[in-house]
């Protein structure tokens, strides 16, 4: 009984830590207007404030997951959580843009210690395959719920307090994790970790950061720009050298042979595409709610809550569904549901029927939640327990890559379609038309400065073009998800419903 209590207590703490990170991923977007007003950062500084957290987190996931396997996952989680609390205080009270950027970077470093530690701890305390699948489903559900709660929590705080309050809320949560974790969490580590390869660490950091930077820059300014090409080339070369080096090391930072396991590689790919869809649509609907419908950040956050509920439901039912239908059919069902939801989104227009949108949101998010729960469980279950941290880091890196790729690809589709569909009235001042075609936000800002006879026409045309481009974008996403559903059905065929440590090695692709 005591072991059971400690086991489920570990899950609660891991979920709380994941909730902390999930909420923190989205609150800054809402705080940006107040931050700009108070701190007046330059355009370049504002980009770094927004992006440096994700760069630091994604770049260090592989290193930190491996470090947890070596020094102990409990130790790394508690150390990283304490650092996250301290960095949250520094971020909330940063007096200048430069110090805010530095504090956000520290938040990313701390976040990179927490993400893989939570999943690897679950992998090591839940030795029963059915219980582990259920636990990972719950963990995934809480992460998805936090992603939806972020805008609500941020909007509520920003209605009453200054922009730094969205980071200050982390501190009491950190205190609870530290106190409970010290008492409850068991320690686990690789008993024979070997020496860490100091050359592999910078190769993985540079490779991941450069690729994600290239994807973000491509989304903002186009694929052919020199910074995008240089960053992409640097990232690909660094990752290629990294992978080659791992095959020659006795104790690699990542055992790349895991990708020869069909279940592992298919699950990593599924996680990447699922995050591709989820994050891109989060960005699209944030603009739709606030710029097209004119809702406040808090109302927009509340409007997105059914998505979090759907994802939580999907993660919760993943375990029973896997035991009934198997992993291949469950992941394929999740992706098919998400594709149906995206197709439903294509009927959303200027006149919103919110009840209809809720149905589409729940269908989509339930499918995504179902997919995440199963693929996360498959990734950590097909890796050896002693390398659970490294496997969890691969899963989280796939999420980061997928998010950046989704914004780059679907963001490009959205922007291109918007510019192509925008029909502007005659009589605009010279140079105005090109600025209006950049983004909906630019169009509405410029329209507010135009004469009264032009402003409504420009704003209306921009909103109409955005809605039409959003419809084209979600249909593109639906097609991607349907292809993935079919691919998952093939790639995960034959994978056992119960993946325990004594399951024979699965067939390789």
XYZ file of C-alpha atoms in Angstrom:
509
model
C 0.000 0.000 0.000
C 2.843 2.369 0.877
C 4.514 1.710 -2.479
C 1.228 2.345 -4.284
C 0.764 5.649 -2.449
C 4.289 6.720 -3.334
C 3.800 5.665 -6.941
C 0.625 7.678 -7.442
C 2.098 10.522 -5.411
C 4.962 10.623 -7.917
C 2.402 10.927 -10.711
C 0.670 13.847 -8.960
C 3.968 15.707 -8.552
C 4.990 14.997 -12.150
C 1.616 16.277 -13.362
C 1.923 19.412 -11.240
C 5.371 20.109 -12.689
C 4.047 19.558 -16.210
C 1.103 21.863 -15.500
C 3.559 24.555 -14.393
C 5.487 24.330 -17.666
C 2.385 24.101 -19.869
C 0.848 27.255 -18.415
C 4.160 29.097 -18.673
C 4.402 28.317 -22.403
C 1.404 30.521 -23.264
C 1.109 33.292 -20.677
C 3.793 35.562 -22.173
C 1.774 36.083 -25.367
C -0.951 37.830 -23.395
C 1.519 39.833 -21.301
C 3.385 41.235 -24.321
C 1.284 44.418 -24.835
C 1.704 45.521 -21.192
C 5.350 44.524 -21.244
C 5.976 46.674 -24.341
C 4.172 49.595 -22.726
C 6.193 49.396 -19.496
C 9.625 48.425 -20.807
C 9.661 49.753 -24.402
C 11.960 47.055 -25.859
C 13.237 47.314 -29.420
C 11.747 45.028 -32.075
C 14.777 42.740 -31.890
C 14.652 42.627 -28.085
C 10.954 41.766 -28.142
C 11.624 38.826 -30.466
C 14.341 37.532 -28.150
C 12.091 37.968 -25.104
C 9.478 35.827 -26.849
C 11.801 33.191 -28.324
C 14.805 32.719 -26.025
C 12.838 30.548 -23.566
C 11.923 28.073 -26.290
C 15.435 28.071 -27.760
C 17.082 27.314 -24.391
C 14.497 24.686 -23.494
C 14.577 22.837 -26.819
C 18.339 23.001 -27.184
C 19.047 21.494 -23.764
C 16.356 18.795 -23.564
C 18.620 16.040 -24.871
C 21.485 17.018 -22.567
C 19.274 17.353 -19.491
C 17.432 14.081 -20.141
C 20.777 12.311 -20.336
C 22.028 14.140 -17.233
C 18.990 12.949 -15.261
C 19.768 9.352 -16.213
C 23.266 9.867 -14.799
C 22.850 11.936 -11.623
C 19.279 10.905 -10.740
C 15.916 12.040 -12.116
C 14.587 13.101 -8.698
C 17.655 15.228 -8.042
C 17.455 16.867 -11.453
C 13.712 17.550 -11.153
C 13.999 19.162 -7.723
C 17.085 21.174 -8.680
C 15.473 22.326 -11.920
C 12.210 23.214 -10.179
C 14.050 25.355 -7.625
C 15.910 27.077 -10.463
C 12.602 27.600 -12.292
C 11.162 29.359 -9.249
C 14.211 31.614 -8.920
C 14.182 32.422 -12.641
C 10.454 33.231 -12.431
C 11.208 35.829 -9.729
C 13.997 37.319 -11.844
C 11.683 37.443 -14.879
C 8.804 39.067 -12.996
C 10.983 41.860 -11.629
C 13.435 42.291 -14.531
C 14.186 46.052 -14.761
C 15.388 46.119 -18.392
C 14.893 44.222 -21.668
C 18.428 42.807 -21.500
C 17.920 41.338 -18.027
C 14.478 40.057 -19.018
C 16.029 38.174 -21.942
C 18.639 36.673 -19.604
C 15.962 35.671 -17.077
C 13.823 34.061 -19.793
C 16.872 32.091 -20.955
C 17.375 30.812 -17.397
C 13.686 29.804 -17.331
C 14.281 27.767 -20.482
C 17.334 26.047 -19.011
C 15.356 25.151 -15.873
C 12.387 23.991 -17.950
C 14.664 21.633 -19.874
C 15.499 19.833 -16.616
C 11.842 19.431 -15.623
C 10.233 18.140 -18.823
C 12.166 14.870 -19.342
C 12.464 14.249 -15.583
C 8.684 14.038 -15.099
C 8.143 11.432 -17.800
C 11.216 9.371 -16.911
C 10.157 9.222 -13.239
C 6.754 7.906 -14.326
C 8.489 5.305 -16.504
C 10.527 4.035 -13.570
C 7.883 3.921 -10.826
C 5.089 2.393 -12.921
C 6.457 -1.054 -13.738
C 3.072 -2.542 -14.671
C 2.396 -1.875 -18.360
C -1.324 -1.113 -17.962
C -0.758 1.229 -15.042
C 2.068 3.006 -16.890
C -0.105 3.593 -19.950
C -2.840 5.017 -17.720
C -0.342 7.203 -15.848
C 1.160 8.608 -19.051
C -2.363 9.316 -20.313
C -3.133 11.322 -17.169
C 0.210 13.144 -17.451
C -0.538 14.037 -21.084
C -4.033 15.210 -20.122
C -2.692 17.583 -17.475
C -0.150 18.985 -19.928
C -2.872 19.671 -22.477
C -5.130 21.211 -19.848
C -2.316 23.529 -18.775
C -1.815 24.635 -22.344
C -5.474 25.739 -22.446
C -5.400 27.217 -18.933
C -2.421 29.460 -19.662
C -4.392 32.181 -21.486
C -7.131 32.101 -18.816
C -4.711 32.414 -15.907
C -2.723 35.068 -17.745
C -5.801 37.038 -18.753
C -7.191 37.022 -15.202
C -3.888 38.207 -13.705
C -3.366 40.895 -16.346
C -6.806 42.335 -15.657
C -5.640 43.182 -12.122
C -1.844 43.275 -12.015
C 1.291 44.171 -14.007
C 2.816 41.935 -16.670
C 5.281 40.293 -14.243
C 2.435 38.720 -12.267
C 2.073 35.984 -14.895
C 5.510 34.696 -13.864
C 5.148 35.348 -10.142
C 2.296 32.825 -10.005
C 4.925 30.088 -10.604
C 6.540 30.585 -7.188
C 3.881 28.991 -4.905
C 3.520 26.059 -7.318
C 7.293 25.556 -7.227
C 7.193 25.555 -3.416
C 4.540 22.808 -3.382
C 6.529 20.661 -5.844
C 9.721 21.022 -3.805
C 8.091 20.173 -0.478
C 6.051 17.248 -1.794
C 8.829 16.013 -4.072
C 11.382 15.904 -1.270
C 9.064 13.688 0.760
C 7.563 11.482 -1.944
C 9.723 11.121 -5.062
C 11.957 8.041 -5.285
C 15.396 8.344 -6.833
C 16.261 6.468 -10.002
C 19.253 6.595 -12.326
C 21.236 4.566 -14.812
C 23.465 2.303 -12.681
C 26.190 2.242 -15.361
C 26.009 5.607 -17.124
C 29.596 5.894 -18.310
C 31.209 9.232 -19.088
C 29.248 12.019 -20.763
C 30.629 12.969 -24.186
C 31.438 16.686 -24.019
C 31.572 17.017 -27.824
C 28.043 15.649 -28.282
C 26.511 18.242 -25.953
C 27.296 21.368 -28.032
C 26.513 19.495 -31.255
C 23.003 18.651 -30.021
C 22.417 22.160 -28.636
C 23.577 23.939 -31.796
C 21.747 21.516 -34.103
C 18.356 21.751 -32.389
C 18.468 25.515 -31.785
C 19.619 26.275 -35.335
C 16.853 24.178 -36.907
C 14.136 25.700 -34.711
C 15.507 29.208 -35.336
C 15.404 28.569 -39.104
C 11.800 27.376 -38.900
C 10.734 30.422 -36.875
C 12.513 32.840 -39.205
C 11.033 31.107 -42.269
C 7.566 31.625 -40.804
C 8.215 35.340 -40.269
C 10.078 36.325 -43.414
C 10.181 33.525 -45.978
C 12.342 30.484 -46.714
C 14.894 32.066 -49.053
C 16.382 34.638 -46.662
C 20.094 34.287 -45.839
C 19.639 33.874 -42.037
C 17.158 31.055 -42.666
C 19.437 29.235 -45.123
C 22.526 29.632 -42.927
C 20.736 28.502 -39.748
C 19.119 25.538 -41.497
C 22.426 24.425 -43.001
C 24.229 24.796 -39.666
C 21.504 22.864 -37.860
C 21.400 20.003 -40.359
C 25.199 19.644 -40.419
C 25.462 19.760 -36.612
C 22.709 17.149 -36.190
C 24.226 14.915 -38.892
C 27.625 15.006 -37.160
C 25.890 14.428 -33.814
C 24.045 11.334 -35.075
C 27.200 9.935 -36.696
C 29.142 10.454 -33.477
C 26.472 8.681 -31.388
C 26.852 5.521 -33.486
C 30.562 5.362 -32.596
C 30.382 5.997 -28.853
C 30.194 3.245 -26.249
C 28.001 5.531 -24.084
C 26.186 7.899 -26.471
C 24.166 10.919 -25.408
C 21.277 9.364 -27.391
C 21.159 5.760 -28.519
C 20.216 6.414 -32.152
C 19.582 2.709 -32.603
C 16.255 3.369 -30.869
C 15.077 4.895 -34.159
C 15.525 1.486 -35.761
C 12.633 0.363 -33.586
C 9.535 0.959 -35.694
C 7.318 1.674 -32.682
C 9.741 4.265 -31.321
C 10.364 6.146 -34.588
C 6.693 6.111 -35.611
C 5.692 7.477 -32.210
C 8.268 10.271 -32.368
C 6.971 11.211 -35.817
C 3.376 11.143 -34.614
C 4.217 13.356 -31.627
C 5.911 15.847 -33.950
C 2.950 16.100 -36.332
C 0.375 16.236 -33.525
C 2.184 19.202 -31.963
C 2.560 20.660 -35.477
C -1.215 20.800 -35.735
C -2.017 21.845 -32.158
C 0.368 24.786 -31.801
C -0.337 26.166 -35.262
C -4.072 26.182 -34.603
C -3.570 27.783 -31.211
C -1.820 30.661 -32.969
C -4.506 30.947 -35.659
C -7.404 31.030 -33.197
C -5.674 33.485 -30.881
C -5.702 35.914 -33.822
C -9.233 34.967 -34.843
C -10.720 35.538 -31.389
C -8.941 38.821 -30.701
C -8.476 40.455 -34.123
C -11.504 39.184 -36.062
C -14.060 38.955 -33.260
C -12.528 41.682 -31.083
C -12.539 39.653 -27.859
C -10.295 40.522 -24.916
C -7.386 38.182 -24.031
C -9.312 36.823 -21.048
C -12.459 36.119 -23.078
C -10.323 34.553 -25.825
C -8.635 32.342 -23.222
C -11.968 31.261 -21.765
C -13.272 30.521 -25.262
C -10.428 28.062 -25.800
C -11.031 26.108 -22.577
C -13.185 23.380 -24.219
C -10.078 22.438 -26.170
C -8.238 21.712 -22.931
C -11.174 19.671 -21.673
C -11.230 17.616 -24.871
C -7.499 16.948 -24.705
C -7.803 15.871 -21.083
C -10.614 13.468 -22.009
C -8.576 12.058 -24.880
C -5.578 11.422 -22.646
C -7.729 9.827 -19.944
C -9.391 7.281 -22.242
C -6.174 6.395 -24.084
C -5.242 3.532 -21.728
C -8.534 1.616 -21.971
C -8.692 2.189 -25.739
C -5.171 0.823 -26.242
C -6.103 -2.336 -24.337
C -9.222 -2.798 -26.493
C -8.072 -1.692 -29.952
C -4.281 -1.679 -29.844
C -1.806 1.146 -30.298
C -1.976 1.477 -34.078
C -5.754 1.835 -34.209
C -5.857 4.192 -31.215
C -3.275 6.606 -32.667
C -4.936 6.422 -36.097
C -8.303 7.162 -34.470
C -6.817 10.140 -32.642
C -5.362 11.622 -35.809
C -8.563 10.940 -37.759
C -10.624 12.729 -35.088
C -8.248 15.693 -35.240
C -8.578 15.759 -39.036
C -12.387 15.769 -38.762
C -12.162 18.614 -36.265
C -9.948 20.618 -38.620
C -12.446 20.062 -41.426
C -15.192 21.373 -39.119
C -13.054 24.455 -38.426
C -13.189 25.294 -42.139
C -16.840 26.332 -41.720
C -16.059 28.960 -39.065
C -16.574 32.474 -40.458
C -17.052 36.120 -39.555
C -20.364 35.354 -37.851
C -19.406 32.848 -35.180
C -21.700 30.116 -33.941
C -19.801 29.386 -30.733
C -21.668 26.137 -30.014
C -20.511 24.820 -33.397
C -16.941 25.913 -32.646
C -17.020 24.104 -29.290
C -17.982 20.856 -31.037
C -15.136 21.254 -33.534
C -12.713 22.150 -30.731
C -13.622 19.133 -28.599
C -13.416 16.706 -31.539
C -9.976 18.056 -32.506
C -8.509 18.233 -29.020
C -9.826 14.812 -28.001
C -8.035 13.312 -30.992
C -4.800 15.188 -30.236
C -4.958 14.221 -26.537
C -5.518 10.584 -27.463
C -2.541 10.635 -29.813
C -0.156 12.320 -27.383
C -0.957 9.906 -24.566
C -0.315 6.794 -26.655
C 2.810 7.970 -28.471
C 4.417 9.334 -25.297
C 3.822 6.019 -23.568
C 5.177 4.086 -26.560
C 8.331 6.216 -26.737
C 9.339 5.687 -23.115
C 8.182 2.057 -23.001
C 10.275 0.991 -25.999
C 13.448 2.491 -24.495
C 15.385 0.765 -21.680
C 14.404 1.982 -18.200
C 17.960 3.112 -17.486
C 17.763 5.496 -20.473
C 14.238 6.764 -19.756
C 15.413 10.377 -19.391
C 17.072 10.383 -22.800
C 13.970 8.803 -24.391
C 11.689 11.355 -22.714
C 13.962 14.129 -23.987
C 13.581 12.844 -27.542
C 9.802 12.931 -27.119
C 9.861 16.508 -25.826
C 12.298 17.616 -28.546
C 9.899 16.217 -31.142
C 7.153 18.353 -29.548
C 9.327 21.487 -29.797
C 10.327 20.740 -33.393
C 6.718 19.994 -34.310
C 5.484 23.261 -32.806
C 8.071 25.300 -34.698
C 7.386 23.379 -37.911
C 3.625 23.831 -37.560
C 3.943 27.597 -37.144
C 6.367 27.755 -40.080
C 4.333 25.625 -42.507
C 0.727 26.434 -41.588
C 1.731 30.011 -40.709
C 3.154 30.401 -44.214
C -0.024 28.946 -45.741
C -2.096 31.362 -43.648
C -0.046 34.451 -44.557
C 0.175 33.581 -48.253
C -3.543 32.890 -48.518
C -4.337 36.097 -46.625
C -2.275 38.223 -49.013
C -3.765 36.488 -52.067
C -7.386 36.867 -50.922
C -7.222 40.455 -49.674
C -9.241 42.799 -51.896
C -8.619 46.431 -50.925
C -10.724 49.476 -51.811
C -9.366 52.104 -54.192
C -7.848 55.323 -52.950
C -5.382 54.013 -50.380
C -2.290 56.181 -49.680
C 0.920 55.152 -51.442
C 2.687 52.227 -49.762
C -0.239 51.418 -47.486
C -1.479 48.430 -49.494
C 1.749 46.469 -49.032
C 1.725 47.014 -45.264
C -1.912 45.959 -45.021
C -1.092 42.720 -46.859
C 1.567 41.681 -44.312
C -0.671 40.536 -41.431
C -4.163 41.098 -40.076
C -2.705 42.912 -37.067
C -0.865 45.379 -39.342
C -3.995 45.859 -41.421
C -6.173 46.766 -38.413
C -3.510 49.082 -36.996
C -3.185 50.952 -40.287
C -6.948 51.006 -40.850
C -7.384 52.815 -37.518
C -5.212 55.652 -38.884
C -7.010 55.994 -42.239
C -9.776 58.481 -43.067
C -13.305 57.539 -41.950
C -14.415 56.691 -45.489
C -11.617 54.089 -45.928
C -11.025 52.623 -42.460
C -14.126 50.347 -42.199
C -13.637 49.023 -45.729
C -9.976 48.146 -45.151
C -10.636 46.531 -41.759
C -13.593 44.550 -43.132
C -11.642 43.360 -46.167
C -8.708 42.303 -43.977
C -10.942 40.341 -41.596
C -12.714 38.636 -44.504
C -9.392 37.696 -46.123
C -8.069 36.335 -42.837
C -11.130 34.133 -42.288
C -10.867 32.760 -45.834
C -7.139 32.096 -45.386
C -7.856 30.418 -42.016
C -10.316 28.101 -43.757
C -7.686 27.158 -46.358
C -5.111 26.596 -43.607
C -7.263 24.234 -41.546
C -8.107 22.191 -44.628
C -4.370 21.851 -45.283
C -3.934 20.722 -41.681
C -6.768 18.207 -42.058
C -4.996 16.675 -45.049
C -1.721 16.373 -43.127
C -3.485 14.701 -40.207
C -5.312 12.229 -42.423
C -2.032 11.184 -44.048
C -0.543 10.692 -40.575
C -3.537 8.601 -39.492
C -2.948 6.170 -42.357
C 0.817 6.172 -41.747
C 0.355 5.436 -38.025
C -1.979 2.540 -38.801
C 0.806 1.003 -40.886
C 3.862 1.999 -38.822
C 2.482 0.858 -35.447
C 0.973 -2.395 -36.680
C 1.943 -5.360 -34.558
C 3.090 -3.260 -31.604
C 1.876 -5.031 -28.422
C -0.907 -3.441 -26.413
C 1.146 -3.947 -23.262
C 4.771 -2.818 -23.586
C 6.622 -4.207 -20.572
C 10.344 -4.587 -19.974
C 10.313 -8.248 -20.880
C 8.603 -7.763 -24.251
C 10.810 -9.032 -27.051
C 12.414 -6.440 -29.303
C 9.909 -5.194 -31.854
C 10.420 -5.504 -35.578
C 12.495 -2.771 -37.179
C 11.561 -0.629 -40.111
